[in-house]
Each structure stands twice: as structure tokens, then as C-alpha cells.
PDB file of C-alpha atoms and ligand atoms in Angstrom:
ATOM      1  CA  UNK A  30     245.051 113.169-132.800  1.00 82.00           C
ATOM      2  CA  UNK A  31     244.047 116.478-131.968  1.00 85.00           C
ATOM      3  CA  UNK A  32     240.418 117.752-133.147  1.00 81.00           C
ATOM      4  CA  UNK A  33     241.983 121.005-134.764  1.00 83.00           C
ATOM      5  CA  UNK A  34     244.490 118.404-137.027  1.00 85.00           C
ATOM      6  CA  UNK A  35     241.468 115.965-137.065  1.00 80.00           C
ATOM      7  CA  UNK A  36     239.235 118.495-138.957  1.00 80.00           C
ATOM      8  CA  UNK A  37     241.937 119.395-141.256  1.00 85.00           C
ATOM      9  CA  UNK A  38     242.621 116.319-142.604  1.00 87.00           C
ATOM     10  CA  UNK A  39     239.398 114.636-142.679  1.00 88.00           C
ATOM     11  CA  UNK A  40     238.357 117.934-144.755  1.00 90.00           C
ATOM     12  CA  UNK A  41     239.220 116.235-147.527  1.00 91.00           C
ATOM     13  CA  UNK A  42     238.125 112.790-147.030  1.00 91.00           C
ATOM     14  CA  UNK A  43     234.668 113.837-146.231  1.00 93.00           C
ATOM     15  CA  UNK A  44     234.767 116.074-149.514  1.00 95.00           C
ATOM     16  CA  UNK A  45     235.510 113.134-151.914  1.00 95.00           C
ATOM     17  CA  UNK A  46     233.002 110.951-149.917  1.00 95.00           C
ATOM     18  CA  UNK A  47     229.783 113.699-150.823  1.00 97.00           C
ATOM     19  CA  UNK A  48     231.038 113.916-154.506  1.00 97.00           C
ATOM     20  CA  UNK A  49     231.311 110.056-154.656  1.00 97.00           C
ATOM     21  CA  UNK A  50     227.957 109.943-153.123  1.00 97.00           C
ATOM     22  CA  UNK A  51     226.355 112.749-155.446  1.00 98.00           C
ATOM     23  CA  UNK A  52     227.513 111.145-158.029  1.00 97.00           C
ATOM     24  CA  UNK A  53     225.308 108.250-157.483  1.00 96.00           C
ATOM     25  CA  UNK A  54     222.479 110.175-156.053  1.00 96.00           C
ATOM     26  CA  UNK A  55     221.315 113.655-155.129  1.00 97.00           C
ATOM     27  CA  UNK A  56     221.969 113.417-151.233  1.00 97.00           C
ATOM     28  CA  UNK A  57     221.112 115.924-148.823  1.00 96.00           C
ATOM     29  CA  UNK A  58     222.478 117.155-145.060  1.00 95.00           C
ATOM     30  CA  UNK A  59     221.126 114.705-142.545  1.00 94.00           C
ATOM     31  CA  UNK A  60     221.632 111.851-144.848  1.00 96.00           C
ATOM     32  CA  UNK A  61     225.513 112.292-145.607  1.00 96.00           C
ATOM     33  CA  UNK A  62     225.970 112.574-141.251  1.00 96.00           C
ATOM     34  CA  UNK A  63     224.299 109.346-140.753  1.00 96.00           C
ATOM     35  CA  UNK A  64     226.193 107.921-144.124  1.00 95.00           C
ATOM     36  CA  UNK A  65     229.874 109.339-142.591  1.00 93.00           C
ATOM     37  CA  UNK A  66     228.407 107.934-139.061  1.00 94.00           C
ATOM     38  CA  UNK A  67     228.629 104.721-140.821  1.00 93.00           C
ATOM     39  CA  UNK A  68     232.434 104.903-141.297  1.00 90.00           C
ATOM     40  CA  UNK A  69     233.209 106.032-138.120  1.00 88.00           C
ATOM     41  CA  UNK A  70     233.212 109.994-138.394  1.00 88.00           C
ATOM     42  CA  UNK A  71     231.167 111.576-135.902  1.00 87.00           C
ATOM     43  CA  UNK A  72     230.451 115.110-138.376  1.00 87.00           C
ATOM     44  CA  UNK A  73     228.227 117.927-137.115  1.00 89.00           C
ATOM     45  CA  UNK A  74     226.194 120.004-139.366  1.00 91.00           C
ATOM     46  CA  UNK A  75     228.372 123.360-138.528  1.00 90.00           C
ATOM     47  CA  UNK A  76     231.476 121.248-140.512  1.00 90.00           C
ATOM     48  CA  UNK A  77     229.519 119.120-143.193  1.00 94.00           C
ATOM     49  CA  UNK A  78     227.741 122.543-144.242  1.00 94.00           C
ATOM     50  CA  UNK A  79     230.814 124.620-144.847  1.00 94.00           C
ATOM     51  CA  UNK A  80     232.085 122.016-146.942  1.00 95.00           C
ATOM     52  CA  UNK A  81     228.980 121.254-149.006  1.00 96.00           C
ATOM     53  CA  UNK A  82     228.804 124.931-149.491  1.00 96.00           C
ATOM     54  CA  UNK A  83     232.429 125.318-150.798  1.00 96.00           C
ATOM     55  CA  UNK A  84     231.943 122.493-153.126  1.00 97.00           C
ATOM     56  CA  UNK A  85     228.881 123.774-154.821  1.00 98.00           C
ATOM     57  CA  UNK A  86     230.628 127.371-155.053  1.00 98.00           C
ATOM     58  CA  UNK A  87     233.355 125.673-156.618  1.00 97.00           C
ATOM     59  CA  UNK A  88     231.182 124.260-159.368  1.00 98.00           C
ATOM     60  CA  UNK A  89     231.667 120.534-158.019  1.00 98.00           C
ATOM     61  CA  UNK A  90     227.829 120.579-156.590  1.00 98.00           C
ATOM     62  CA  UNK A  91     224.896 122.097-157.555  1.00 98.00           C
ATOM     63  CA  UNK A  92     221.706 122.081-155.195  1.00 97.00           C
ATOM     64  CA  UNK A  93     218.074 122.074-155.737  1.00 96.00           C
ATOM     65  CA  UNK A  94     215.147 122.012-152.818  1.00 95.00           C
ATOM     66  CA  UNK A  95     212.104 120.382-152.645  1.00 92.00           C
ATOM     67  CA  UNK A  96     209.353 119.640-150.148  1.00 92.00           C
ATOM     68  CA  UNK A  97     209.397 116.791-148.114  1.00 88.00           C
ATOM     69  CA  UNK A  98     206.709 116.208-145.794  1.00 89.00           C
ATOM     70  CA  UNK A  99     206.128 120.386-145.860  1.00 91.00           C
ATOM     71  CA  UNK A 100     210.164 121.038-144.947  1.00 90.00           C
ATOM     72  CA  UNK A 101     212.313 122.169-147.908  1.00 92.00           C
ATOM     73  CA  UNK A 102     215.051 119.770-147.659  1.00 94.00           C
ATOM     74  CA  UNK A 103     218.206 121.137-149.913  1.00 95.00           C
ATOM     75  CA  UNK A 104     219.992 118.473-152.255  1.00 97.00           C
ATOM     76  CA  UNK A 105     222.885 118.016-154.164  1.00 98.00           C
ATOM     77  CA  UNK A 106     223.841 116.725-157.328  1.00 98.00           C
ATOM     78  CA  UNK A 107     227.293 116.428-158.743  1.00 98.00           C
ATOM     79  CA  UNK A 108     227.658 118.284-161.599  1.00 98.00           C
ATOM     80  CA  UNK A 109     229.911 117.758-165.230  1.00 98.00           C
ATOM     81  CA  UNK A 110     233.017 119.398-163.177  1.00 98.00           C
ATOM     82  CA  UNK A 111     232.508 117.639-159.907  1.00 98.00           C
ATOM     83  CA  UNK A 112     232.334 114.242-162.290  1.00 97.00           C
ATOM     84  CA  UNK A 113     235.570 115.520-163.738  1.00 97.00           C
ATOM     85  CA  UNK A 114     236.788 116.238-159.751  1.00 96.00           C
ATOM     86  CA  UNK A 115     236.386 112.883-158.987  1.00 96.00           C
ATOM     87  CA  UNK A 116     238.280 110.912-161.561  1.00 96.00           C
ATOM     88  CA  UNK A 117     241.252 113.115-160.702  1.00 95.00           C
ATOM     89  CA  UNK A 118     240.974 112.913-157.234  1.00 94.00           C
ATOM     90  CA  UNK A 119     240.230 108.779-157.005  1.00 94.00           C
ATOM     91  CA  UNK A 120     243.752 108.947-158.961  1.00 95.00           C
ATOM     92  CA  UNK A 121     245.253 110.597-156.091  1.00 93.00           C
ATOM     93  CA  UNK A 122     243.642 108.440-153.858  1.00 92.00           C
ATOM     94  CA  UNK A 123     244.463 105.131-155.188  1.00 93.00           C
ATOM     95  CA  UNK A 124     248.170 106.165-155.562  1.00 93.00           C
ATOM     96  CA  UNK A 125     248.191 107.307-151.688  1.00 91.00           C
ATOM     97  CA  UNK A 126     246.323 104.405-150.795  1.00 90.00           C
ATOM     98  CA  UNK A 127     248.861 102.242-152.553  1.00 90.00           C
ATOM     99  CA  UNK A 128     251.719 103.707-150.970  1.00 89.00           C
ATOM    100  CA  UNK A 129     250.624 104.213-147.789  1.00 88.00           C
ATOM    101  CA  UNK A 130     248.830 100.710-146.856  1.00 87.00           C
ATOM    102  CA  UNK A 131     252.019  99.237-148.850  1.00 82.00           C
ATOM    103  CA  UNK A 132     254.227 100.574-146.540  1.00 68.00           C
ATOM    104  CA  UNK A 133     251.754 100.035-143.345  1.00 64.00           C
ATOM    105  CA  UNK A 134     251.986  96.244-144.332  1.00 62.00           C
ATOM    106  CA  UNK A 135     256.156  96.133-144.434  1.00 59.00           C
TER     107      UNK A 135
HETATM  108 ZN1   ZN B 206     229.941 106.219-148.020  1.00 76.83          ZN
END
């Protein structure tokens, strides 16, 4: 798979992984690379910011710094609309899923 189709469709998967994260804790930059390390996508901060960016300007996110150990580390939160977001979009998913790994298994 080419890294140009790569990004494209992982765009998504990494954006319902933050709000699924958010949802069950504010998480910040350096955190959600090591998390998405964990399942196997090597993310660099020039791709994971755009995206964090575009959800909070979409209303999905909403950030807040603070001061850790004298560095003001940004985090987000998901907000009412990115709860909303979510329920929709694990719809989406599950259906996919279901097809997909249905047909995978034939
Ligand atoms: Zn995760």
C-alpha cells in the first residue's frame, strides 16, 4: 500500500481512535503516538496534529493547556457533539466491520 493511499485511509481510523480515547480521558499529542504505536501505526506529529486540529474546529474536540513539569502540554476533551460523533460513527463501523471480516472469513 502506498503511503499517499495509506494516509488517506487511516485518516479516518486514527480520527475515531482520538474521539474514542477523549471520550474516556482528556489525552494529549505524545500520548495518542505512543497509544496508535500500540496498534501498529507508526503516526508523526505533522499528521496526528492536522487531524486533532480539524476535529476540535469541527466541534468534536475542545482543548485546554496546562503545565506539566513547566511545559504547557495541550489536551483534549471530547465534547457533547464529538459524543454524538461517535455513536454514529461506531454504527458505521460495526456495520463495515461486519461485512467486511464476514466476507474475509468466506
Ligand atoms: Zn487505542
Amino acid at each position: 500500500m502506498s503511503e499517499l493511499v495509506k494516509k488517506r485511509l487511516f485518516h479516518g481510523f486514527i480520527s475515531m481512535h482520538i474521539l474514542h480515547h477523549a471520550k474516556e480521558q482528556p489525552i494529549y499529542g505524545s500520548w495518542m503516538v505512543s497509544e496508535l504505536a500500540h496498534h501498529g501505526y507508526q503516526l508523526s506529529y505533522g499528521t496526528l496534529y492536522p487531524i486533532l486540529h480539524g476535529l476540535e474546529k469541527e466541534g468534536l474536540l475542545i482543548s485546554s493547556s496546562s503545565n506539566v513539569e513547566g511545559k504547557l502540554r495541550k489536551y483534549y476533551s471530547l465534547t457533547p457533539l464529538g459524543d454524538e460523533a461517535l455513536v454514529e460513527l461506531r454504527n458505521y463501523l460495526k456495520e463495515l466491520s461486519d461485512e467486511v471480516m464476514e466476507r474475509y472469513h468466506e
